[in-house]
């Protein structure tokens, strides 16, 4: 096992526990059951330098833990990638840590890391799962239902089931923790405006 990933799991669990929310505590408990991650395969298209550089700018301990563990993290495609065109799907990266398909197997929760490239927009989408994002590096303009907010490290946003949400980045890009609970099946995932919802930010 990888000491850096053990530390990262502990830091993520600490961030979730600070939310004081039942699903966050359950995810922290699930993460705490694992000793770490095995080494992951390298990215096919390498965003590693950008992710590392962005994590290094963060004031948060969890971001430094993610930087130290970077080589062992399974940065790859979104689990819903089959519903998104390859071009649009390249706007961001997801590292699944906890979930039904692993790498840390949990049948009822999903959690991991999210990276979105600079000057891109991940347009309005929704799903049955209850979701939380916690920004750990960079910044993003977040839309959640009727609300819109500039999010920086330490800020979090909670999406109730089927609440439409979107994320737009500026010159820095963004790295976040994310968590799904409730109905975590991916079949309900829906993009609200088709592929027009994706692209380079105006
Ligand atoms: Fe979402």
PDB file of N, CA and C in Angstrom, residues 58-152:
ATOM      1  N   UNK A  58      -2.619  25.508  -3.655  1.00  0.00           N
ATOM      2  CA  UNK A  58      -3.695  25.501  -2.660  1.00  0.00           C
ATOM      3  C   UNK A  58      -3.174  25.697  -1.243  1.00  0.00           C
ATOM      4  N   UNK A  59      -3.949  26.399  -0.409  1.00  0.00           N
ATOM      5  CA  UNK A  59      -3.583  26.507   1.004  1.00  0.00           C
ATOM      6  C   UNK A  59      -4.047  25.298   1.828  1.00  0.00           C
ATOM      7  N   UNK A  60      -4.764  24.363   1.216  1.00  0.00           N
ATOM      8  CA  UNK A  60      -5.395  23.284   1.989  1.00  0.00           C
ATOM      9  C   UNK A  60      -4.510  22.043   2.098  1.00  0.00           C
ATOM     10  N   UNK A  61      -4.511  21.455   3.281  1.00  0.00           N
ATOM     11  CA  UNK A  61      -3.726  20.246   3.535  1.00  0.00           C
ATOM     12  C   UNK A  61      -4.168  19.090   2.638  1.00  0.00           C
ATOM     13  N   UNK A  62      -5.461  19.005   2.389  1.00  0.00           N
ATOM     14  CA  UNK A  62      -5.961  17.890   1.560  1.00  0.00           C
ATOM     15  C   UNK A  62      -5.414  17.993   0.135  1.00  0.00           C
ATOM     16  N   UNK A  63      -5.199  19.206  -0.348  1.00  0.00           N
ATOM     17  CA  UNK A  63      -4.622  19.378  -1.689  1.00  0.00           C
ATOM     18  C   UNK A  63      -3.162  18.959  -1.703  1.00  0.00           C
ATOM     19  N   UNK A  64      -2.436  19.268  -0.640  1.00  0.00           N
ATOM     20  CA  UNK A  64      -1.032  18.843  -0.566  1.00  0.00           C
ATOM     21  C   UNK A  64      -0.955  17.322  -0.493  1.00  0.00           C
ATOM     22  N   UNK A  65      -1.917  16.704   0.197  1.00  0.00           N
ATOM     23  CA  UNK A  65      -1.970  15.237   0.268  1.00  0.00           C
ATOM     24  C   UNK A  65      -2.273  14.647  -1.109  1.00  0.00           C
ATOM     25  N   UNK A  66      -3.157  15.315  -1.851  1.00  0.00           N
ATOM     26  CA  UNK A  66      -3.477  14.842  -3.208  1.00  0.00           C
ATOM     27  C   UNK A  66      -2.268  14.980  -4.132  1.00  0.00           C
ATOM     28  N   UNK A  67      -1.496  16.047  -3.927  1.00  0.00           N
ATOM     29  CA  UNK A  67      -0.272  16.230  -4.727  1.00  0.00           C
ATOM     30  C   UNK A  67       0.740  15.125  -4.414  1.00  0.00           C
ATOM     31  N   UNK A  68       0.924  14.830  -3.142  1.00  0.00           N
ATOM     32  CA  UNK A  68       1.890  13.796  -2.746  1.00  0.00           C
ATOM     33  C   UNK A  68       1.476  12.418  -3.253  1.00  0.00           C
ATOM     34  N   UNK A  69       0.166  12.192  -3.338  1.00  0.00           N
ATOM     35  CA  UNK A  69      -0.356  10.879  -3.751  1.00  0.00           C
ATOM     36  C   UNK A  69      -0.599  10.788  -5.249  1.00  0.00           C
ATOM     37  N   UNK A  70      -0.290  11.861  -5.973  1.00  0.00           N
ATOM     38  CA  UNK A  70      -0.740  11.978  -7.362  1.00  0.00           C
ATOM     39  C   UNK A  70      -0.435  10.745  -8.224  1.00  0.00           C
ATOM     40  N   UNK A  71       0.762  10.233  -8.121  1.00  0.00           N
ATOM     41  CA  UNK A  71       1.157   9.119  -8.997  1.00  0.00           C
ATOM     42  C   UNK A  71       0.347   7.852  -8.756  1.00  0.00           C
ATOM     43  N   UNK A  72      -0.288   7.754  -7.615  1.00  0.00           N
ATOM     44  CA  UNK A  72      -1.064   6.547  -7.292  1.00  0.00           C
ATOM     45  C   UNK A  72      -2.554   6.731  -7.542  1.00  0.00           C
ATOM     46  N   UNK A  73      -2.963   7.930  -8.008  1.00  0.00           N
ATOM     47  CA  UNK A  73      -4.398   8.184  -8.165  1.00  0.00           C
ATOM     48  C   UNK A  73      -4.877   7.800  -9.562  1.00  0.00           C
ATOM     49  N   UNK A  74      -6.046   7.172  -9.636  1.00  0.00           N
ATOM     50  CA  UNK A  74      -6.551   6.681 -10.924  1.00  0.00           C
ATOM     51  C   UNK A  74      -7.272   7.757 -11.718  1.00  0.00           C
ATOM     52  N   UNK A  75      -6.550   8.841 -12.058  1.00  0.00           N
ATOM     53  CA  UNK A  75      -7.172   9.898 -12.868  1.00  0.00           C
ATOM     54  C   UNK A  75      -7.576   9.319 -14.226  1.00  0.00           C
ATOM     55  N   UNK A  76      -8.846   9.435 -14.552  1.00  0.00           N
ATOM     56  CA  UNK A  76      -9.320   8.860 -15.807  1.00  0.00           C
ATOM     57  C   UNK A  76     -10.585   9.556 -16.258  1.00  0.00           C
ATOM     58  N   UNK A  77     -11.474   8.767 -16.821  1.00  0.00           N
ATOM     59  CA  UNK A  77     -12.700   9.319 -17.380  1.00  0.00           C
ATOM     60  C   UNK A  77     -13.842   9.262 -16.374  1.00  0.00           C
ATOM     61  N   UNK A  78     -14.818  10.128 -16.606  1.00  0.00           N
ATOM     62  CA  UNK A  78     -16.045  10.115 -15.841  1.00  0.00           C
ATOM     63  C   UNK A  78     -16.758   8.763 -16.023  1.00  0.00           C
ATOM     64  N   UNK A  79     -17.369   8.205 -14.964  1.00  0.00           N
ATOM     65  CA  UNK A  79     -18.145   6.979 -15.123  1.00  0.00           C
ATOM     66  C   UNK A  79     -19.275   7.107 -16.147  1.00  0.00           C
ATOM     67  N   UNK A  80     -19.720   8.340 -16.413  1.00  0.00           N
ATOM     68  CA  UNK A  80     -20.783   8.541 -17.399  1.00  0.00           C
ATOM     69  C   UNK A  80     -20.199   8.902 -18.764  1.00  0.00           C
ATOM     70  N   UNK A  81     -18.921   8.611 -18.984  1.00  0.00           N
ATOM     71  CA  UNK A  81     -18.236   9.028 -20.217  1.00  0.00           C
ATOM     72  C   UNK A  81     -18.941   8.544 -21.470  1.00  0.00           C
ATOM     73  N   UNK A  82     -19.580   7.398 -21.416  1.00  0.00           N
ATOM     74  CA  UNK A  82     -20.217   6.853 -22.602  1.00  0.00           C
ATOM     75  C   UNK A  82     -21.341   7.754 -23.107  1.00  0.00           C
ATOM     76  N   UNK A  83     -21.834   8.649 -22.247  1.00  0.00           N
ATOM     77  CA  UNK A  83     -22.927   9.542 -22.636  1.00  0.00           C
ATOM     78  C   UNK A  83     -22.426  10.886 -23.141  1.00  0.00           C
ATOM     79  N   UNK A  84     -21.134  11.091 -23.139  1.00  0.00           N
ATOM     80  CA  UNK A  84     -20.543  12.375 -23.498  1.00  0.00           C
ATOM     81  C   UNK A  84     -19.583  12.148 -24.661  1.00  0.00           C
ATOM     82  N   UNK A  85     -19.532  13.071 -25.603  1.00  0.00           N
ATOM     83  CA  UNK A  85     -18.635  12.877 -26.734  1.00  0.00           C
ATOM     84  C   UNK A  85     -17.176  12.903 -26.243  1.00  0.00           C
ATOM     85  N   UNK A  86     -16.279  12.190 -26.926  1.00  0.00           N
ATOM     86  CA  UNK A  86     -14.883  12.157 -26.473  1.00  0.00           C
ATOM     87  C   UNK A  86     -14.278  13.551 -26.339  1.00  0.00           C
ATOM     88  N   UNK A  87     -14.613  14.453 -27.253  1.00  0.00           N
ATOM     89  CA  UNK A  87     -14.066  15.807 -27.193  1.00  0.00           C
ATOM     90  C   UNK A  87     -14.520  16.523 -25.919  1.00  0.00           C
ATOM     91  N   UNK A  88     -15.826  16.463 -25.636  1.00  0.00           N
ATOM     92  CA  UNK A  88     -16.332  17.136 -24.448  1.00  0.00           C
ATOM     93  C   UNK A  88     -15.807  16.485 -23.183  1.00  0.00           C
ATOM     94  N   UNK A  89     -15.682  15.180 -23.215  1.00  0.00           N
ATOM     95  CA  UNK A  89     -15.237  14.478 -22.023  1.00  0.00           C
ATOM     96  C   UNK A  89     -13.791  14.806 -21.677  1.00  0.00           C
ATOM     97  N   UNK A  90     -13.044  15.344 -22.626  1.00  0.00           N
ATOM     98  CA  UNK A  90     -11.645  15.672 -22.353  1.00  0.00           C
ATOM     99  C   UNK A  90     -11.509  16.981 -21.587  1.00  0.00           C
ATOM    100  N   UNK A  91     -12.623  17.679 -21.330  1.00  0.00           N
ATOM    101  CA  UNK A  91     -12.556  18.927 -20.579  1.00  0.00           C
ATOM    102  C   UNK A  91     -12.212  18.692 -19.121  1.00  0.00           C
ATOM    103  N   UNK A  92     -12.435  17.482 -18.654  1.00  0.00           N
ATOM    104  CA  UNK A  92     -12.220  17.241 -17.237  1.00  0.00           C
ATOM    105  C   UNK A  92     -11.756  15.816 -17.001  1.00  0.00           C
ATOM    106  N   UNK A  93     -11.305  15.581 -15.777  1.00  0.00           N
ATOM    107  CA  UNK A  93     -10.821  14.277 -15.334  1.00  0.00           C
ATOM    108  C   UNK A  93     -11.502  13.909 -14.030  1.00  0.00           C
ATOM    109  N   UNK A  94     -11.770  12.631 -13.864  1.00  0.00           N
ATOM    110  CA  UNK A  94     -12.311  12.142 -12.603  1.00  0.00           C
ATOM    111  C   UNK A  94     -11.385  11.044 -12.092  1.00  0.00           C
ATOM    112  N   UNK A  95     -11.061  11.105 -10.802  1.00  0.00           N
ATOM    113  CA  UNK A  95     -10.341  10.007 -10.154  1.00  0.00           C
ATOM    114  C   UNK A  95     -11.321   9.351  -9.177  1.00  0.00           C
ATOM    115  N   UNK A  96     -11.842   8.205  -9.561  1.00  0.00           N
ATOM    116  CA  UNK A  96     -12.740   7.466  -8.667  1.00  0.00           C
ATOM    117  C   UNK A  96     -11.907   6.841  -7.559  1.00  0.00           C
ATOM    118  N   UNK A  97     -12.279   7.113  -6.336  1.00  0.00           N
ATOM    119  CA  UNK A  97     -11.576   6.480  -5.206  1.00  0.00           C
ATOM    120  C   UNK A  97     -12.460   5.416  -4.557  1.00  0.00           C
ATOM    121  N   UNK A  98     -13.715   5.783  -4.306  1.00  0.00           N
ATOM    122  CA  UNK A  98     -14.639   4.911  -3.585  1.00  0.00           C
ATOM    123  C   UNK A  98     -15.876   4.704  -4.446  1.00  0.00           C
ATOM    124  N   UNK A  99     -16.364   3.466  -4.564  1.00  0.00           N
ATOM    125  CA  UNK A  99     -17.578   3.232  -5.329  1.00  0.00           C
ATOM    126  C   UNK A  99     -17.788   1.756  -5.603  1.00  0.00           C
ATOM    127  N   UNK A 100     -18.917   1.414  -6.239  1.00  0.00           N
ATOM    128  CA  UNK A 100     -19.225   0.006  -6.513  1.00  0.00           C
ATOM    129  C   UNK A 100     -18.162  -0.678  -7.367  1.00  0.00           C
ATOM    130  N   UNK A 101     -17.495   0.105  -8.233  1.00  0.00           N
ATOM    131  CA  UNK A 101     -16.469  -0.472  -9.107  1.00  0.00           C
ATOM    132  C   UNK A 101     -15.053  -0.224  -8.589  1.00  0.00           C
ATOM    133  N   UNK A 102     -14.940   0.277  -7.380  1.00  0.00           N
ATOM    134  CA  UNK A 102     -13.630   0.520  -6.784  1.00  0.00           C
ATOM    135  C   UNK A 102     -12.992   1.789  -7.308  1.00  0.00           C
ATOM    136  N   UNK A 103     -11.709   1.972  -7.077  1.00  0.00           N
ATOM    137  CA  UNK A 103     -10.755   0.988  -6.546  1.00  0.00           C
ATOM    138  C   UNK A 103     -11.002   0.598  -5.093  1.00  0.00           C
ATOM    139  N   UNK A 104     -11.582   1.484  -4.290  1.00  0.00           N
ATOM    140  CA  UNK A 104     -11.997   1.117  -2.938  1.00  0.00           C
ATOM    141  C   UNK A 104     -13.477   0.759  -3.047  1.00  0.00           C
ATOM    142  N   UNK A 105     -13.806  -0.508  -2.866  1.00  0.00           N
ATOM    143  CA  UNK A 105     -15.156  -0.978  -3.199  1.00  0.00           C
ATOM    144  C   UNK A 105     -16.144  -0.629  -2.085  1.00  0.00           C
ATOM    145  N   UNK A 106     -17.196   0.091  -2.494  1.00  0.00           N
ATOM    146  CA  UNK A 106     -18.287   0.464  -1.589  1.00  0.00           C
ATOM    147  C   UNK A 106     -19.572   0.446  -2.407  1.00  0.00           C
ATOM    148  N   UNK A 107     -20.545  -0.406  -2.085  1.00  0.00           N
ATOM    149  CA  UNK A 107     -21.734  -0.540  -2.930  1.00  0.00           C
ATOM    150  C   UNK A 107     -22.704   0.631  -2.845  1.00  0.00           C
ATOM    151  N   UNK A 108     -22.596   1.493  -1.817  1.00  0.00           N
ATOM    152  CA  UNK A 108     -23.645   2.483  -1.569  1.00  0.00           C
ATOM    153  C   UNK A 108     -23.202   3.938  -1.695  1.00  0.00           C
ATOM    154  N   UNK A 109     -21.921   4.178  -1.891  1.00  0.00           N
ATOM    155  CA  UNK A 109     -21.409   5.551  -1.948  1.00  0.00           C
ATOM    156  C   UNK A 109     -20.378   5.647  -3.061  1.00  0.00           C
ATOM    157  N   UNK A 110     -20.207   6.862  -3.596  1.00  0.00           N
ATOM    158  CA  UNK A 110     -19.091   7.123  -4.510  1.00  0.00           C
ATOM    159  C   UNK A 110     -18.367   8.375  -4.012  1.00  0.00           C
ATOM    160  N   UNK A 111     -17.064   8.402  -4.177  1.00  0.00           N
ATOM    161  CA  UNK A 111     -16.292   9.605  -3.842  1.00  0.00           C
ATOM    162  C   UNK A 111     -14.992   9.584  -4.623  1.00  0.00           C
ATOM    163  N   UNK A 112     -14.470  10.784  -4.874  1.00  0.00           N
ATOM    164  CA  UNK A 112     -13.211  10.860  -5.596  1.00  0.00           C
ATOM    165  C   UNK A 112     -12.781  12.294  -5.779  1.00  0.00           C
ATOM    166  N   UNK A 113     -11.932  12.493  -6.784  1.00  0.00           N
ATOM    167  CA  UNK A 113     -11.404  13.808  -7.112  1.00  0.00           C
ATOM    168  C   UNK A 113     -11.864  14.202  -8.509  1.00  0.00           C
ATOM    169  N   UNK A 114     -11.930  15.501  -8.731  1.00  0.00           N
ATOM    170  CA  UNK A 114     -12.389  16.046 -10.015  1.00  0.00           C
ATOM    171  C   UNK A 114     -11.440  17.151 -10.447  1.00  0.00           C
ATOM    172  N   UNK A 115     -11.047  17.124 -11.699  1.00  0.00           N
ATOM    173  CA  UNK A 115     -10.245  18.221 -12.272  1.00  0.00           C
ATOM    174  C   UNK A 115     -10.933  18.705 -13.535  1.00  0.00           C
ATOM    175  N   UNK A 116     -11.052  20.025 -13.658  1.00  0.00           N
ATOM    176  CA  UNK A 116     -11.592  20.606 -14.893  1.00  0.00           C
ATOM    177  C   UNK A 116     -10.589  21.598 -15.440  1.00  0.00           C
ATOM    178  N   UNK A 117     -10.313  21.465 -16.727  1.00  0.00           N
ATOM    179  CA  UNK A 117      -9.301  22.290 -17.385  1.00  0.00           C
ATOM    180  C   UNK A 117      -9.685  23.778 -17.366  1.00  0.00           C
ATOM    181  N   UNK A 118      -8.674  24.661 -17.509  1.00  0.00           N
ATOM    182  CA  UNK A 118      -8.945  26.109 -17.530  1.00  0.00           C
ATOM    183  C   UNK A 118      -9.857  26.497 -18.702  1.00  0.00           C
ATOM    184  N   UNK A 119     -10.616  27.559 -18.473  1.00  0.00           N
ATOM    185  CA  UNK A 119     -11.431  28.191 -19.525  1.00  0.00           C
ATOM    186  C   UNK A 119     -12.382  27.196 -20.190  1.00  0.00           C
ATOM    187  N   UNK A 120     -13.002  26.357 -19.383  1.00  0.00           N
ATOM    188  CA  UNK A 120     -13.973  25.393 -19.924  1.00  0.00           C
ATOM    189  C   UNK A 120     -15.268  25.460 -19.134  1.00  0.00           C
ATOM    190  N   UNK A 121     -16.312  24.956 -19.757  1.00  0.00           N
ATOM    191  CA  UNK A 121     -17.615  24.920 -19.103  1.00  0.00           C
ATOM    192  C   UNK A 121     -18.176  23.504 -19.162  1.00  0.00           C
ATOM    193  N   UNK A 122     -18.451  22.972 -17.985  1.00  0.00           N
ATOM    194  CA  UNK A 122     -19.184  21.707 -17.867  1.00  0.00           C
ATOM    195  C   UNK A 122     -20.621  22.127 -17.612  1.00  0.00           C
ATOM    196  N   UNK A 123     -21.446  22.001 -18.631  1.00  0.00           N
ATOM    197  CA  UNK A 123     -22.765  22.613 -18.625  1.00  0.00           C
ATOM    198  C   UNK A 123     -23.766  21.920 -17.726  1.00  0.00           C
ATOM    199  N   UNK A 124     -24.983  22.461 -17.714  1.00  0.00           N
ATOM    200  CA  UNK A 124     -26.019  21.981 -16.802  1.00  0.00           C
ATOM    201  C   UNK A 124     -26.286  20.493 -17.000  1.00  0.00           C
ATOM    202  N   UNK A 125     -26.279  19.791 -15.881  1.00  0.00           N
ATOM    203  CA  UNK A 125     -26.579  18.356 -15.881  1.00  0.00           C
ATOM    204  C   UNK A 125     -27.195  18.011 -14.536  1.00  0.00           C
ATOM    205  N   UNK A 126     -27.796  16.835 -14.460  1.00  0.00           N
ATOM    206  CA  UNK A 126     -28.421  16.423 -13.197  1.00  0.00           C
ATOM    207  C   UNK A 126     -28.411  14.908 -13.107  1.00  0.00           C
ATOM    208  N   UNK A 127     -28.702  14.433 -11.899  1.00  0.00           N
ATOM    209  CA  UNK A 127     -28.712  12.994 -11.634  1.00  0.00           C
ATOM    210  C   UNK A 127     -29.440  12.753 -10.321  1.00  0.00           C
ATOM    211  N   UNK A 128     -29.819  11.497 -10.113  1.00  0.00           N
ATOM    212  CA  UNK A 128     -30.575  11.149  -8.907  1.00  0.00           C
ATOM    213  C   UNK A 128     -29.727  11.248  -7.646  1.00  0.00           C
ATOM    214  N   UNK A 129     -28.444  10.988  -7.754  1.00  0.00           N
ATOM    215  CA  UNK A 129     -27.601  10.983  -6.557  1.00  0.00           C
ATOM    216  C   UNK A 129     -27.562  12.352  -5.897  1.00  0.00           C
ATOM    217  N   UNK A 130     -27.509  12.360  -4.592  1.00  0.00           N
ATOM    218  CA  UNK A 130     -27.204  13.555  -3.812  1.00  0.00           C
ATOM    219  C   UNK A 130     -25.690  13.753  -3.892  1.00  0.00           C
ATOM    220  N   UNK A 131     -25.265  14.994  -4.096  1.00  0.00           N
ATOM    221  CA  UNK A 131     -23.853  15.213  -4.415  1.00  0.00           C
ATOM    222  C   UNK A 131     -23.277  16.391  -3.636  1.00  0.00           C
ATOM    223  N   UNK A 132     -22.036  16.271  -3.265  1.00  0.00           N
ATOM    224  CA  UNK A 132     -21.300  17.404  -2.698  1.00  0.00           C
ATOM    225  C   UNK A 132     -19.970  17.544  -3.420  1.00  0.00           C
ATOM    226  N   UNK A 133     -19.624  18.769  -3.745  1.00  0.00           N
ATOM    227  CA  UNK A 133     -18.281  19.101  -4.218  1.00  0.00           C
ATOM    228  C   UNK A 133     -17.622  20.014  -3.177  1.00  0.00           C
ATOM    229  N   UNK A 134     -16.341  19.789  -2.935  1.00  0.00           N
ATOM    230  CA  UNK A 134     -15.541  20.692  -2.102  1.00  0.00           C
ATOM    231  C   UNK A 134     -14.339  21.104  -2.943  1.00  0.00           C
ATOM    232  N   UNK A 135     -14.232  22.399  -3.198  1.00  0.00           N
ATOM    233  CA  UNK A 135     -13.100  22.895  -3.991  1.00  0.00           C
ATOM    234  C   UNK A 135     -11.829  22.778  -3.162  1.00  0.00           C
ATOM    235  N   UNK A 136     -10.779  22.207  -3.756  1.00  0.00           N
ATOM    236  CA  UNK A 136      -9.511  22.110  -3.001  1.00  0.00           C
ATOM    237  C   UNK A 136      -8.381  22.892  -3.680  1.00  0.00           C
ATOM    238  N   UNK A 137      -8.535  23.266  -4.937  1.00  0.00           N
ATOM    239  CA  UNK A 137      -7.506  24.089  -5.603  1.00  0.00           C
ATOM    240  C   UNK A 137      -8.133  24.793  -6.797  1.00  0.00           C
ATOM    241  N   UNK A 138      -7.617  25.994  -7.099  1.00  0.00           N
ATOM    242  CA  UNK A 138      -8.150  26.756  -8.228  1.00  0.00           C
ATOM    243  C   UNK A 138      -9.469  27.407  -7.867  1.00  0.00           C
ATOM    244  N   UNK A 139     -10.247  27.728  -8.882  1.00  0.00           N
ATOM    245  CA  UNK A 139     -11.549  28.349  -8.638  1.00  0.00           C
ATOM    246  C   UNK A 139     -12.492  28.020  -9.774  1.00  0.00           C
ATOM    247  N   UNK A 140     -13.789  28.198  -9.508  1.00  0.00           N
ATOM    248  CA  UNK A 140     -14.800  27.924 -10.521  1.00  0.00           C
ATOM    249  C   UNK A 140     -16.044  28.739 -10.235  1.00  0.00           C
ATOM    250  N   UNK A 141     -16.749  29.082 -11.293  1.00  0.00           N
ATOM    251  CA  UNK A 141     -18.064  29.700 -11.157  1.00  0.00           C
ATOM    252  C   UNK A 141     -19.074  28.554 -11.183  1.00  0.00           C
ATOM    253  N   UNK A 142     -19.753  28.368 -10.055  1.00  0.00           N
ATOM    254  CA  UNK A 142     -20.621  27.206  -9.892  1.00  0.00           C
ATOM    255  C   UNK A 142     -22.076  27.622 -10.012  1.00  0.00           C
ATOM    256  N   UNK A 143     -22.839  26.859 -10.763  1.00  0.00           N
ATOM    257  CA  UNK A 143     -24.282  27.035 -10.839  1.00  0.00           C
ATOM    258  C   UNK A 143     -24.934  25.827 -10.204  1.00  0.00           C
ATOM    259  N   UNK A 144     -25.861  26.066  -9.269  1.00  0.00           N
ATOM    260  CA  UNK A 144     -26.614  24.985  -8.629  1.00  0.00           C
ATOM    261  C   UNK A 144     -28.055  25.442  -8.524  1.00  0.00           C
ATOM    262  N   UNK A 145     -28.921  24.910  -9.378  1.00  0.00           N
ATOM    263  CA  UNK A 145     -30.294  25.409  -9.438  1.00  0.00           C
ATOM    264  C   UNK A 145     -30.284  26.857  -9.877  1.00  0.00           C
ATOM    265  N   UNK A 146     -30.925  27.728  -9.097  1.00  0.00           N
ATOM    266  CA  UNK A 146     -30.988  29.153  -9.437  1.00  0.00           C
ATOM    267  C   UNK A 146     -29.814  29.952  -8.880  1.00  0.00           C
ATOM    268  N   UNK A 147     -28.963  29.296  -8.100  1.00  0.00           N
ATOM    269  CA  UNK A 147     -27.855  30.009  -7.446  1.00  0.00           C
ATOM    270  C   UNK A 147     -26.578  29.900  -8.263  1.00  0.00           C
ATOM    271  N   UNK A 148     -25.783  30.972  -8.185  1.00  0.00           N
ATOM    272  CA  UNK A 148     -24.491  30.966  -8.864  1.00  0.00           C
ATOM    273  C   UNK A 148     -23.466  31.591  -7.913  1.00  0.00           C
ATOM    274  N   UNK A 149     -22.276  30.970  -7.817  1.00  0.00           N
ATOM    275  CA  UNK A 149     -21.298  31.445  -6.843  1.00  0.00           C
ATOM    276  C   UNK A 149     -19.890  31.138  -7.320  1.00  0.00           C
ATOM    277  N   UNK A 150     -18.985  32.063  -7.048  1.00  0.00           N
ATOM    278  CA  UNK A 150     -17.560  31.838  -7.288  1.00  0.00           C
ATOM    279  C   UNK A 150     -17.038  30.971  -6.145  1.00  0.00           C
ATOM    280  N   UNK A 151     -16.440  29.839  -6.504  1.00  0.00           N
ATOM    281  CA  UNK A 151     -15.984  28.877  -5.493  1.00  0.00           C
ATOM    282  C   UNK A 151     -14.465  28.826  -5.491  1.00  0.00           C
ATOM    283  N   UNK A 152     -13.883  28.901  -4.296  1.00  0.00           N
ATOM    284  CA  UNK A 152     -12.435  28.847  -4.119  1.00  0.00           C
ATOM    285  C   UNK A 152     -12.120  27.777  -3.071  1.00  0.00           C
TER     286      UNK A 152
END
